[in-house]
PDB file of C-alpha atoms in Angstrom:
ATOM      1  CA  MET Z 619      14.050 -19.340-102.437  1.00 47.00           C
ATOM      2  CA  LYS Z 620      16.224 -20.126-105.352  1.00 50.00           C
ATOM      3  CA  PRO Z 621      16.034 -17.979-108.322  1.00 64.00           C
ATOM      4  CA  GLN Z 622      13.703 -19.430-111.132  1.00 71.00           C
ATOM      5  CA  THR Z 623      16.505 -19.994-113.671  1.00 79.00           C
ATOM      6  CA  GLU Z 624      18.086 -22.290-111.340  1.00 76.00           C
ATOM      7  CA  GLN Z 625      15.237 -24.378-110.693  1.00 75.00           C
ATOM      8  CA  ARG Z 626      14.320 -24.329-114.523  1.00 81.00           C
ATOM      9  CA  THR Z 627      17.989 -25.536-114.782  1.00 84.00           C
ATOM     10  CA  GLY Z 628      17.762 -28.179-111.846  1.00 80.00           C
ATOM     11  CA  LEU Z 629      14.552 -29.739-113.709  1.00 84.00           C
ATOM     12  CA  LEU Z 630      16.631 -30.332-116.928  1.00 88.00           C
ATOM     13  CA  TYR Z 631      19.230 -31.657-114.739  1.00 86.00           C
ATOM     14  CA  GLY Z 632      16.513 -33.861-113.167  1.00 85.00           C
ATOM     15  CA  PHE Z 633      14.899 -34.919-116.450  1.00 89.00           C
ATOM     16  CA  GLY Z 634      18.252 -35.799-117.812  1.00 89.00           C
ATOM     17  CA  ALA Z 635      18.923 -38.000-114.881  1.00 87.00           C
ATOM     18  CA  TYR Z 636      16.281 -39.891-114.925  1.00 89.00           C
ATOM     19  CA  GLY Z 637      15.692 -40.010-118.716  1.00 91.00           C
ATOM     20  CA  LEU Z 638      19.511 -41.508-119.116  1.00 93.00           C
ATOM     21  CA  TRP Z 639      18.450 -44.199-116.211  1.00 91.00           C
ATOM     22  CA  GLY Z 640      15.252 -44.675-117.957  1.00 92.00           C
ATOM     23  CA  LEU Z 641      16.772 -44.882-121.482  1.00 94.00           C
ATOM     24  CA  VAL Z 642      19.340 -47.397-120.471  1.00 93.00           C
ATOM     25  CA  PRO Z 643      17.783 -50.525-120.814  1.00 94.00           C
ATOM     26  CA  LEU Z 644      18.826 -49.770-125.186  1.00 95.00           C
ATOM     27  CA  PHE Z 645      22.203 -49.612-123.892  1.00 95.00           C
ATOM     28  CA  TRP Z 646      22.996 -53.173-122.224  1.00 95.00           C
ATOM     29  CA  PRO Z 647      21.689 -55.184-125.146  1.00 94.00           C
ATOM     30  CA  LEU Z 648      24.394 -53.628-127.444  1.00 94.00           C
ATOM     31  CA  LEU Z 649      27.317 -55.193-124.783  1.00 94.00           C
ATOM     32  CA  LYS Z 650      26.524 -58.857-126.000  1.00 90.00           C
ATOM     33  CA  PRO Z 651      27.726 -61.448-126.203  1.00 90.00           C
ATOM     34  CA  SER Z 652      29.713 -60.531-123.364  1.00 91.00           C
ATOM     35  CA  GLY Z 653      27.608 -61.572-120.069  1.00 91.00           C
ATOM     36  CA  ALA Z 654      26.223 -59.823-117.574  1.00 93.00           C
ATOM     37  CA  VAL Z 655      28.894 -60.295-114.977  1.00 94.00           C
ATOM     38  CA  GLU Z 656      31.660 -59.433-117.106  1.00 95.00           C
ATOM     39  CA  ILE Z 657      29.576 -56.187-118.096  1.00 95.00           C
ATOM     40  CA  LEU Z 658      29.267 -55.538-114.483  1.00 94.00           C
ATOM     41  CA  ALA Z 659      33.015 -55.723-113.938  1.00 94.00           C
ATOM     42  CA  HIS Z 660      33.680 -53.426-116.530  1.00 94.00           C
ATOM     43  CA  ARG Z 661      31.114 -50.766-114.778  1.00 93.00           C
ATOM     44  CA  MET Z 662      32.986 -50.956-111.664  1.00 92.00           C
ATOM     45  CA  VAL Z 663      36.634 -50.521-113.275  1.00 93.00           C
ATOM     46  CA  TRP Z 664      35.567 -47.707-116.159  1.00 94.00           C
ATOM     47  CA  SER Z 665      33.182 -46.085-113.441  1.00 91.00           C
ATOM     48  CA  LEU Z 666      36.060 -45.572-111.057  1.00 91.00           C
ATOM     49  CA  ALA Z 667      38.410 -44.214-113.992  1.00 91.00           C
ATOM     50  CA  VAL Z 668      35.712 -41.969-115.113  1.00 89.00           C
ATOM     51  CA  VAL Z 669      34.706 -40.515-111.534  1.00 88.00           C
ATOM     52  CA  GLY Z 670      38.464 -40.524-110.732  1.00 87.00           C
ATOM     53  CA  VAL Z 671      39.191 -37.872-113.432  1.00 88.00           C
ATOM     54  CA  ALA Z 672      36.417 -35.900-112.280  1.00 83.00           C
ATOM     55  CA  LEU Z 673      37.549 -35.649-108.460  1.00 84.00           C
ATOM     56  CA  LEU Z 674      40.962 -34.656-109.944  1.00 85.00           C
ATOM     57  CA  ALA Z 675      39.649 -32.039-112.345  1.00 82.00           C
ATOM     58  CA  LEU Z 676      37.522 -30.705-109.136  1.00 78.00           C
ATOM     59  CA  ARG Z 677      40.424 -31.439-106.566  1.00 82.00           C
ATOM     60  CA  ARG Z 678      38.240 -33.288-104.321  1.00 79.00           C
ATOM     61  CA  TRP Z 679      40.505 -35.595-102.366  1.00 80.00           C
ATOM     62  CA  SER Z 680      40.303 -34.749 -99.005  1.00 80.00           C
ATOM     63  CA  TRP Z 681      37.529 -36.938 -98.118  1.00 83.00           C
ATOM     64  CA  ILE Z 682      39.636 -39.788 -98.994  1.00 84.00           C
ATOM     65  CA  ARG Z 683      41.792 -39.535 -95.615  1.00 84.00           C
ATOM     66  CA  GLU Z 684      38.853 -38.957 -93.550  1.00 83.00           C
ATOM     67  CA  LEU Z 685      37.236 -42.284 -94.927  1.00 85.00           C
ATOM     68  CA  LEU Z 686      40.342 -44.119 -94.155  1.00 86.00           C
ATOM     69  CA  ARG Z 687      40.162 -43.229 -90.446  1.00 86.00           C
ATOM     70  CA  GLN Z 688      36.685 -44.098 -89.853  1.00 87.00           C
ATOM     71  CA  PRO Z 689      36.341 -47.860 -89.457  1.00 87.00           C
ATOM     72  CA  ARG Z 690      32.562 -47.742 -89.449  1.00 89.00           C
ATOM     73  CA  LYS Z 691      32.299 -45.729 -92.335  1.00 88.00           C
ATOM     74  CA  LEU Z 692      34.494 -47.825 -94.470  1.00 90.00           C
ATOM     75  CA  ALA Z 693      32.455 -50.858 -93.489  1.00 91.00           C
ATOM     76  CA  LEU Z 694      29.378 -49.096 -94.589  1.00 90.00           C
ATOM     77  CA  THR Z 695      30.773 -48.137 -97.763  1.00 89.00           C
ATOM     78  CA  THR Z 696      32.031 -51.731 -98.299  1.00 92.00           C
ATOM     79  CA  LEU Z 697      28.484 -52.976 -97.432  1.00 93.00           C
ATOM     80  CA  ALA Z 698      27.050 -50.347 -99.921  1.00 89.00           C
ATOM     81  CA  ALA Z 699      29.188 -51.498-102.691  1.00 91.00           C
ATOM     82  CA  SER Z 700      28.362 -54.957-102.083  1.00 92.00           C
ATOM     83  CA  VAL Z 701      24.307 -54.092-102.104  1.00 92.00           C
ATOM     84  CA  ILE Z 702      25.003 -51.896-105.331  1.00 90.00           C
ATOM     85  CA  THR Z 703      26.670 -55.013-107.201  1.00 92.00           C
ATOM     86  CA  VAL Z 704      23.743 -57.171-106.650  1.00 94.00           C
ATOM     87  CA  ASN Z 705      21.769 -54.135-107.777  1.00 92.00           C
ATOM     88  CA  TRP Z 706      23.527 -53.731-110.945  1.00 93.00           C
ATOM     89  CA  GLY Z 707      24.412 -57.034-111.732  1.00 94.00           C
ATOM     90  CA  LEU Z 708      20.684 -58.385-111.688  1.00 96.00           C
ATOM     91  CA  TYR Z 709      19.668 -55.258-113.657  1.00 95.00           C
ATOM     92  CA  ILE Z 710      22.137 -55.674-116.357  1.00 95.00           C
ATOM     93  CA  TRP Z 711      21.052 -59.753-116.492  1.00 96.00           C
ATOM     94  CA  ALA Z 712      17.632 -58.863-116.365  1.00 95.00           C
ATOM     95  CA  VAL Z 713      17.484 -56.533-119.796  1.00 95.00           C
ATOM     96  CA  ASN Z 714      19.525 -58.711-121.535  1.00 94.00           C
ATOM     97  CA  ALA Z 715      17.409 -61.783-120.497  1.00 93.00           C
ATOM     98  CA  GLY Z 716      14.126 -59.853-121.693  1.00 92.00           C
ATOM     99  CA  GLN Z 717      12.787 -58.872-118.546  1.00 94.00           C
ATOM    100  CA  VAL Z 718      12.857 -55.138-118.872  1.00 94.00           C
ATOM    101  CA  VAL Z 719       8.940 -54.835-117.694  1.00 93.00           C
ATOM    102  CA  GLU Z 720       9.882 -56.955-114.675  1.00 93.00           C
ATOM    103  CA  ALA Z 721      12.986 -54.747-113.957  1.00 93.00           C
ATOM    104  CA  SER Z 722      10.957 -51.511-114.351  1.00 92.00           C
ATOM    105  CA  LEU Z 723       8.287 -53.075-111.952  1.00 90.00           C
ATOM    106  CA  GLY Z 724      11.356 -53.297-109.047  1.00 91.00           C
ATOM    107  CA  TYR Z 725      11.780 -49.430-109.478  1.00 89.00           C
ATOM    108  CA  PHE Z 726       7.867 -48.579-109.379  1.00 88.00           C
ATOM    109  CA  ILE Z 727       7.698 -50.374-106.049  1.00 87.00           C
ATOM    110  CA  ASN Z 728      11.170 -48.797-104.498  1.00 84.00           C
ATOM    111  CA  PRO Z 729       9.493 -45.983-102.758  1.00 81.00           C
ATOM    112  CA  LEU Z 730       7.182 -48.379-101.343  1.00 81.00           C
ATOM    113  CA  VAL Z 731       9.658 -50.471-100.055  1.00 83.00           C
ATOM    114  CA  SER Z 732      11.515 -48.005 -98.526  1.00 80.00           C
ATOM    115  CA  ILE Z 733       9.081 -47.146 -96.487  1.00 79.00           C
ATOM    116  CA  ALA Z 734       8.226 -50.618 -95.147  1.00 79.00           C
ATOM    117  CA  ILE Z 735      12.386 -50.854 -94.376  1.00 79.00           C
ATOM    118  CA  GLY Z 736      11.636 -47.154 -92.703  1.00 77.00           C
ATOM    119  CA  VAL Z 737       9.049 -48.751 -90.537  1.00 75.00           C
ATOM    120  CA  LEU Z 738      11.022 -52.069 -89.963  1.00 75.00           C
ATOM    121  CA  VAL Z 739      14.693 -51.057 -89.257  1.00 75.00           C
ATOM    122  CA  LEU Z 740      13.650 -47.528 -88.265  1.00 71.00           C
ATOM    123  CA  GLY Z 741      10.844 -47.517 -86.446  1.00 74.00           C
ATOM    124  CA  GLU Z 742       9.138 -45.120 -88.590  1.00 72.00           C
ATOM    125  CA  ARG Z 743       5.311 -44.669 -87.604  1.00 78.00           C
ATOM    126  CA  LEU Z 744       3.131 -44.446 -91.161  1.00 75.00           C
ATOM    127  CA  ARG Z 745       0.163 -42.471 -91.589  1.00 81.00           C
ATOM    128  CA  ARG Z 746      -3.220 -44.438 -92.736  1.00 84.00           C
ATOM    129  CA  VAL Z 747      -2.787 -43.171 -96.529  1.00 83.00           C
ATOM    130  CA  GLN Z 748       0.933 -44.867 -96.409  1.00 80.00           C
ATOM    131  CA  TRP Z 749      -0.273 -48.330 -95.052  1.00 84.00           C
ATOM    132  CA  THR Z 750      -3.254 -48.252 -97.701  1.00 87.00           C
ATOM    133  CA  ALA Z 751      -0.428 -47.800-100.245  1.00 84.00           C
ATOM    134  CA  VAL Z 752       1.572 -50.396 -99.023  1.00 82.00           C
ATOM    135  CA  GLY Z 753      -1.658 -52.612 -98.360  1.00 87.00           C
ATOM    136  CA  ILE Z 754      -2.329 -52.207-102.523  1.00 88.00           C
ATOM    137  CA  THR Z 755       1.373 -53.151-103.331  1.00 84.00           C
ATOM    138  CA  PHE Z 756       1.391 -56.360-101.108  1.00 84.00           C
ATOM    139  CA  ALA Z 757      -1.634 -57.073-103.046  1.00 89.00           C
ATOM    140  CA  ALA Z 758      -0.101 -56.314-106.488  1.00 87.00           C
ATOM    141  CA  VAL Z 759       2.827 -58.360-106.222  1.00 85.00           C
ATOM    142  CA  LEU Z 760       0.349 -61.294-105.112  1.00 88.00           C
ATOM    143  CA  VAL Z 761      -1.439 -60.838-108.705  1.00 88.00           C
ATOM    144  CA  LEU Z 762       1.765 -60.437-110.515  1.00 88.00           C
ATOM    145  CA  ALA Z 763       3.035 -63.755-108.743  1.00 87.00           C
ATOM    146  CA  VAL Z 764      -0.154 -65.650-110.222  1.00 81.00           C
ATOM    147  CA  GLY Z 765       0.450 -63.865-113.598  1.00 81.00           C
ATOM    148  CA  TYR Z 766       4.145 -65.104-113.775  1.00 82.00           C
ATOM    149  CA  GLY Z 767       3.527 -68.449-111.984  1.00 83.00           C
ATOM    150  CA  ARG Z 768       5.946 -67.106-109.720  1.00 87.00           C
ATOM    151  CA  PRO Z 769       6.738 -64.539-107.508  1.00 88.00           C
ATOM    152  CA  PRO Z 770       8.329 -61.531-109.126  1.00 89.00           C
ATOM    153  CA  TRP Z 771      11.767 -61.822-107.556  1.00 93.00           C
ATOM    154  CA  ILE Z 772      13.746 -59.889-110.025  1.00 94.00           C
ATOM    155  CA  SER Z 773      11.565 -57.015-109.288  1.00 92.00           C
ATOM    156  CA  LEU Z 774      11.526 -57.531-105.454  1.00 92.00           C
ATOM    157  CA  VAL Z 775      15.351 -58.386-105.537  1.00 94.00           C
ATOM    158  CA  LEU Z 776      16.025 -54.870-107.407  1.00 93.00           C
ATOM    159  CA  ALA Z 777      13.793 -53.012-104.953  1.00 91.00           C
ATOM    160  CA  PHE Z 778      14.958 -54.090-101.836  1.00 91.00           C
ATOM    161  CA  SER Z 779      18.553 -54.091-102.586  1.00 91.00           C
ATOM    162  CA  PHE Z 780      17.956 -50.453-103.573  1.00 87.00           C
ATOM    163  CA  ALA Z 781      15.935 -49.492-101.198  1.00 86.00           C
ATOM    164  CA  THR Z 782      18.685 -50.883 -98.761  1.00 88.00           C
ATOM    165  CA  TYR Z 783      21.446 -49.188-100.429  1.00 86.00           C
ATOM    166  CA  GLY Z 784      19.141 -45.784-100.194  1.00 80.00           C
ATOM    167  CA  LEU Z 785      19.190 -46.619 -96.389  1.00 83.00           C
ATOM    168  CA  ILE Z 786      22.837 -47.086 -96.342  1.00 85.00           C
ATOM    169  CA  LYS Z 787      23.648 -44.051 -98.178  1.00 79.00           C
ATOM    170  CA  LYS Z 788      21.954 -42.121 -95.636  1.00 76.00           C
ATOM    171  CA  LYS Z 789      23.814 -43.225 -92.907  1.00 80.00           C
ATOM    172  CA  LEU Z 790      27.031 -42.533 -95.067  1.00 78.00           C
ATOM    173  CA  ASN Z 791      26.199 -38.987 -95.634  1.00 72.00           C
ATOM    174  CA  MET Z 792      28.741 -38.480 -98.654  1.00 75.00           C
ATOM    175  CA  GLY Z 793      28.332 -36.353-101.915  1.00 70.00           C
ATOM    176  CA  GLY Z 794      27.240 -38.372-105.073  1.00 71.00           C
ATOM    177  CA  LEU Z 795      30.440 -38.328-106.740  1.00 77.00           C
ATOM    178  CA  GLU Z 796      32.635 -39.345-103.384  1.00 82.00           C
ATOM    179  CA  SER Z 797      30.556 -41.910-102.411  1.00 81.00           C
ATOM    180  CA  LEU Z 798      30.766 -43.517-105.868  1.00 83.00           C
ATOM    181  CA  ALA Z 799      34.157 -43.191-106.099  1.00 86.00           C
ATOM    182  CA  ALA Z 800      34.639 -45.082-102.603  1.00 88.00           C
ATOM    183  CA  GLU Z 801      32.079 -48.136-103.615  1.00 88.00           C
ATOM    184  CA  THR Z 802      33.756 -48.511-106.621  1.00 88.00           C
ATOM    185  CA  ALA Z 803      37.252 -48.519-105.201  1.00 91.00           C
ATOM    186  CA  VAL Z 804      36.160 -51.185-103.207  1.00 91.00           C
ATOM    187  CA  LEU Z 805      35.076 -53.475-106.184  1.00 90.00           C
ATOM    188  CA  PHE Z 806      37.975 -52.492-108.289  1.00 92.00           C
ATOM    189  CA  LEU Z 807      40.753 -55.097-107.411  1.00 93.00           C
ATOM    190  CA  PRO Z 808      37.701 -58.015-107.539  1.00 93.00           C
ATOM    191  CA  ALA Z 809      36.319 -56.637-111.170  1.00 94.00           C
ATOM    192  CA  LEU Z 810      39.755 -56.155-112.371  1.00 94.00           C
ATOM    193  CA  GLY Z 811      40.872 -59.270-111.203  1.00 95.00           C
ATOM    194  CA  TYR Z 812      37.954 -61.235-112.677  1.00 94.00           C
ATOM    195  CA  LEU Z 813      38.445 -59.361-115.991  1.00 93.00           C
ATOM    196  CA  LEU Z 814      42.194 -60.400-116.097  1.00 94.00           C
ATOM    197  CA  TRP Z 815      40.860 -64.002-115.284  1.00 94.00           C
ATOM    198  CA  LEU Z 816      38.563 -64.072-118.488  1.00 91.00           C
ATOM    199  CA  GLY Z 817      41.498 -62.656-120.575  1.00 90.00           C
ATOM    200  CA  ALA Z 818      44.085 -65.288-119.271  1.00 88.00           C
ATOM    201  CA  ARG Z 819      41.069 -67.958-120.432  1.00 88.00           C
ATOM    202  CA  GLY Z 820      40.416 -66.368-123.625  1.00 86.00           C
ATOM    203  CA  GLU Z 821      36.783 -65.432-122.924  1.00 85.00           C
ATOM    204  CA  SER Z 822      36.950 -61.782-122.758  1.00 86.00           C
ATOM    205  CA  GLY Z 823      34.727 -59.835-124.801  1.00 85.00           C
ATOM    206  CA  PHE Z 824      36.818 -56.750-124.718  1.00 86.00           C
ATOM    207  CA  VAL Z 825      39.627 -58.341-126.391  1.00 83.00           C
ATOM    208  CA  SER Z 826      38.178 -60.896-128.273  1.00 84.00           C
ATOM    209  CA  GLN Z 827      35.044 -58.861-130.017  1.00 84.00           C
ATOM    210  CA  GLY Z 828      36.675 -55.870-131.606  1.00 85.00           C
ATOM    211  CA  ALA Z 829      37.573 -52.061-131.112  1.00 89.00           C
ATOM    212  CA  GLY Z 830      33.659 -51.158-131.200  1.00 92.00           C
ATOM    213  CA  HIS Z 831      32.849 -53.722-128.448  1.00 91.00           C
ATOM    214  CA  SER Z 832      35.583 -52.668-126.145  1.00 92.00           C
ATOM    215  CA  LEU Z 833      34.713 -48.742-126.439  1.00 95.00           C
ATOM    216  CA  LEU Z 834      31.054 -49.787-125.731  1.00 94.00           C
ATOM    217  CA  LEU Z 835      32.248 -51.845-122.729  1.00 94.00           C
ATOM    218  CA  ALA Z 836      34.778 -48.549-121.673  1.00 93.00           C
ATOM    219  CA  ALA Z 837      31.416 -46.285-122.173  1.00 94.00           C
ATOM    220  CA  THR Z 838      29.937 -48.155-119.054  1.00 93.00           C
ATOM    221  CA  GLY Z 839      31.664 -46.217-117.288  1.00 90.00           C
ATOM    222  CA  LEU Z 840      29.935 -42.636-118.787  1.00 92.00           C
ATOM    223  CA  VAL Z 841      26.593 -44.612-118.597  1.00 92.00           C
ATOM    224  CA  THR Z 842      26.924 -44.649-114.698  1.00 88.00           C
ATOM    225  CA  ALA Z 843      28.710 -41.301-113.884  1.00 85.00           C
ATOM    226  CA  ILE Z 844      26.872 -38.786-116.260  1.00 87.00           C
ATOM    227  CA  PRO Z 845      23.413 -39.513-114.847  1.00 87.00           C
ATOM    228  CA  LEU Z 846      24.530 -39.372-111.642  1.00 80.00           C
ATOM    229  CA  VAL Z 847      26.587 -36.230-112.118  1.00 79.00           C
ATOM    230  CA  PHE Z 848      23.075 -34.673-113.287  1.00 84.00           C
ATOM    231  CA  PHE Z 849      21.170 -36.083-110.729  1.00 81.00           C
ATOM    232  CA  GLY Z 850      23.552 -34.112-108.160  1.00 71.00           C
ATOM    233  CA  ALA Z 851      23.218 -31.022-110.106  1.00 77.00           C
ATOM    234  CA  ALA Z 852      19.285 -31.350-109.819  1.00 80.00           C
ATOM    235  CA  ALA Z 853      19.358 -32.138-105.995  1.00 70.00           C
ATOM    236  CA  ILE Z 854      20.860 -28.786-105.111  1.00 71.00           C
ATOM    237  CA  ARG Z 855      18.632 -26.558-107.355  1.00 76.00           C
ATOM    238  CA  VAL Z 856      14.927 -28.324-106.942  1.00 73.00           C
ATOM    239  CA  PRO Z 857      13.036 -29.432-104.272  1.00 71.00           C
ATOM    240  CA  LEU Z 858      13.026 -32.812-102.600  1.00 62.00           C
ATOM    241  CA  SER Z 859       9.597 -33.242-103.669  1.00 62.00           C
ATOM    242  CA  THR Z 860       9.845 -32.410-107.016  1.00 70.00           C
ATOM    243  CA  LEU Z 861      12.919 -34.946-107.329  1.00 70.00           C
ATOM    244  CA  GLY Z 862      10.641 -37.887-105.270  1.00 68.00           C
ATOM    245  CA  LEU Z 863       7.934 -37.088-108.716  1.00 73.00           C
ATOM    246  CA  LEU Z 864      10.873 -37.300-111.176  1.00 80.00           C
ATOM    247  CA  GLN Z 865      12.256 -40.685-110.093  1.00 82.00           C
ATOM    248  CA  TYR Z 866       9.211 -42.259-111.823  1.00 85.00           C
ATOM    249  CA  LEU Z 867      10.399 -41.210-114.983  1.00 88.00           C
ATOM    250  CA  ALA Z 868      12.874 -44.216-115.304  1.00 90.00           C
ATOM    251  CA  PRO Z 869      10.648 -46.905-114.659  1.00 91.00           C
ATOM    252  CA  VAL Z 870       8.200 -45.478-116.952  1.00 91.00           C
ATOM    253  CA  PHE Z 871      10.549 -45.014-119.838  1.00 93.00           C
ATOM    254  CA  GLN Z 872      11.754 -48.666-118.884  1.00 94.00           C
ATOM    255  CA  PHE Z 873       8.068 -50.068-118.560  1.00 93.00           C
ATOM    256  CA  GLY Z 874       7.239 -48.236-122.068  1.00 93.00           C
ATOM    257  CA  LEU Z 875      10.593 -49.653-123.924  1.00 95.00           C
ATOM    258  CA  GLY Z 876       9.896 -53.237-122.463  1.00 94.00           C
ATOM    259  CA  VAL Z 877       6.164 -53.224-123.962  1.00 93.00           C
ATOM    260  CA  LEU Z 878       6.745 -51.059-127.258  1.00 94.00           C
ATOM    261  CA  TYR Z 879      10.228 -51.490-128.262  1.00 95.00           C
ATOM    262  CA  PHE Z 880      11.108 -55.088-126.746  1.00 94.00           C
ATOM    263  CA  HIS Z 881       7.564 -56.595-127.426  1.00 93.00           C
ATOM    264  CA  GLU Z 882       7.620 -58.055-123.892  1.00 93.00           C
ATOM    265  CA  ALA Z 883       4.218 -60.126-123.222  1.00 90.00           C
ATOM    266  CA  MET Z 884       1.809 -58.236-121.279  1.00 90.00           C
ATOM    267  CA  PRO Z 885      -1.081 -60.423-120.455  1.00 90.00           C
ATOM    268  CA  PRO Z 886      -4.530 -59.132-118.665  1.00 90.00           C
ATOM    269  CA  GLU Z 887      -3.300 -60.264-114.992  1.00 88.00           C
ATOM    270  CA  ARG Z 888       0.002 -58.337-115.578  1.00 89.00           C
ATOM    271  CA  TRP Z 889      -1.635 -55.197-116.417  1.00 92.00           C
ATOM    272  CA  VAL Z 890      -3.972 -55.539-113.457  1.00 92.00           C
ATOM    273  CA  GLY Z 891      -0.679 -55.676-111.081  1.00 90.00           C
ATOM    274  CA  PHE Z 892       0.781 -52.918-112.646  1.00 90.00           C
ATOM    275  CA  SER Z 893      -2.383 -50.712-112.352  1.00 92.00           C
ATOM    276  CA  LEU Z 894      -2.586 -51.836-108.566  1.00 90.00           C
ATOM    277  CA  VAL Z 895       1.352 -50.462-108.117  1.00 89.00           C
ATOM    278  CA  TRP Z 896       0.575 -47.366-110.104  1.00 90.00           C
ATOM    279  CA  ALA Z 897      -2.831 -46.801-107.991  1.00 90.00           C
ATOM    280  CA  ALA Z 898      -0.418 -47.180-104.926  1.00 87.00           C
ATOM    281  CA  LEU Z 899       2.075 -44.867-106.185  1.00 85.00           C
ATOM    282  CA  ALA Z 900      -0.585 -42.265-107.244  1.00 87.00           C
ATOM    283  CA  LEU Z 901      -1.937 -42.455-103.469  1.00 86.00           C
ATOM    284  CA  LEU Z 902       1.764 -42.289-102.158  1.00 80.00           C
ATOM    285  CA  THR Z 903       2.032 -39.115-104.082  1.00 80.00           C
ATOM    286  CA  TRP Z 904      -0.846 -37.291-103.416  1.00 84.00           C
ATOM    287  CA  ASP Z 905      -0.404 -37.867 -99.784  1.00 79.00           C
ATOM    288  CA  ALA Z 906       3.243 -36.624 -99.717  1.00 73.00           C
ATOM    289  CA  LEU Z 907       2.588 -33.711-101.572  1.00 74.00           C
ATOM    290  CA  ARG Z 908      -0.447 -32.901 -99.283  1.00 79.00           C
ATOM    291  CA  ASN Z 909       1.868 -33.131 -96.215  1.00 73.00           C
ATOM    292  CA  ALA Z 910       4.392 -30.915 -97.831  1.00 65.00           C
ATOM    293  CA  ARG Z 911       1.937 -28.468 -98.358  1.00 71.00           C
ATOM    294  CA  ARG Z 912       0.878 -28.645 -94.747  1.00 68.00           C
ATOM    295  CA  SER Z 913       4.189 -28.377 -93.729  1.00 64.00           C
ATOM    296  CA  ARG Z 914       4.726 -25.209 -95.642  1.00 62.00           C
ATOM    297  CA  ALA Z 915       1.727 -23.586 -94.177  1.00 62.00           C
ATOM    298  CA  GLY Z 916       2.770 -24.553 -90.815  1.00 60.00           C
ATOM    299  CA  LEU Z 917       6.169 -22.883 -91.422  1.00 54.00           C
ATOM    300  CA  LEU Z 918       3.760 -19.597 -92.689  1.00 56.00           C
ATOM    301  CA  ALA Z 919       2.021 -19.498 -89.342  1.00 56.00           C
ATOM    302  CA  VAL Z 920       5.011 -19.631 -87.255  1.00 53.00           C
ATOM    303  CA  ALA Z 921       6.646 -17.035 -89.260  1.00 52.00           C
ATOM    304  CA  GLU Z 922       3.833 -14.729 -89.577  1.00 55.00           C
ATOM    305  CA  VAL Z 923       2.786 -15.226 -85.392  1.00 50.00           C
ATOM    306  CA  PRO Z 924       4.633 -12.944 -83.064  1.00 52.00           C
ATOM    307  CA  GLY Z 925       7.560 -14.731 -81.188  1.00 49.00           C
ATOM    308  CA  GLY Z 926       7.251 -17.528 -83.776  1.00 46.00           C
ATOM    309  CA  ALA Z 927       4.840 -19.577 -81.565  1.00 45.00           C
ATOM    310  CA  ALA Z 928       2.230 -22.051 -83.048  1.00 43.00           C
ATOM    311  CA  ALA Z 929      -0.314 -24.257 -81.793  1.00 41.00           C
ATOM    312  CA  PRO Z 930       1.074 -28.187 -82.503  1.00 43.00           C
ATOM    313  CA  ALA Z 931      -0.107 -29.151 -85.831  1.00 42.00           C
ATOM    314  CA  ARG Z 932      -2.009 -32.331 -86.127  1.00 42.00           C
ATOM    315  CA  GLU Z 933      -0.782 -35.503 -87.963  1.00 43.00           C
ATOM    316  CA  PRO Z 934      -2.687 -35.808 -91.197  1.00 43.00           C
ATOM    317  CA  ALA Z 935      -4.881 -38.905 -91.485  1.00 43.00           C
TER     318      ALA Z 935
END
């Protein structure tokens, strides 16, 4: 068992990671008048620079040769880079278009979309409580569609793209810095080419908006890399169940900013839809914690029985 101080440090890193991800809607509007695609391109270019420096300092380069020798892994990395490009680009656009609340909804429903993908793609079986949570979320999407007068497509695309990204990352099984370096390396030349094209047309915010604006665009690399480093430090120090609870901090902060800071409209039907999503998440979290406790109790029972034999545990309803 990890020492208490390690777990406390891990919690601080976890709060730091998800807190920064939750507060990032305050950063993207500072980059106007640059458009979402230009901001995204800068994020790709400068993220590779920051992560490259970190890997150089840590002398972690051996994985590159191994990756290049595995065409399947390289193809998955390219696919992950493409999916996260959609996610990043849409999120930046949504924040700067005044859709912070709808964007936050995408990350609220992301765990439930991940469950759905597990069933549809990986053939996983759900417990009754999980099916109930998925059903409640489906009802919430319908209510929100009525409230918005359209399906909440920003939320759905963000949720499905990030859940798909998580599935690919699971198959890749690479470290956080390494995977970000590989993905941004795939995206680097197209992103740099786009920025050079903007510069040639005289439409580059990096060139035309002054030194302060250029520094803010360059800071997109730090904004991307620092929370990821904090997350990696938290992941090795705290249980996965704790990280699962901490992940809700980011959309909670984003939702709060959307309502309280950006003053986005929240008519009654949206409150009903969000409340249904939160109820589904509460149910899912309760079920996950209950299942984790039962698993720990089962392991302790096995450890206490001579020879390690134990009766098979029933799957919780």
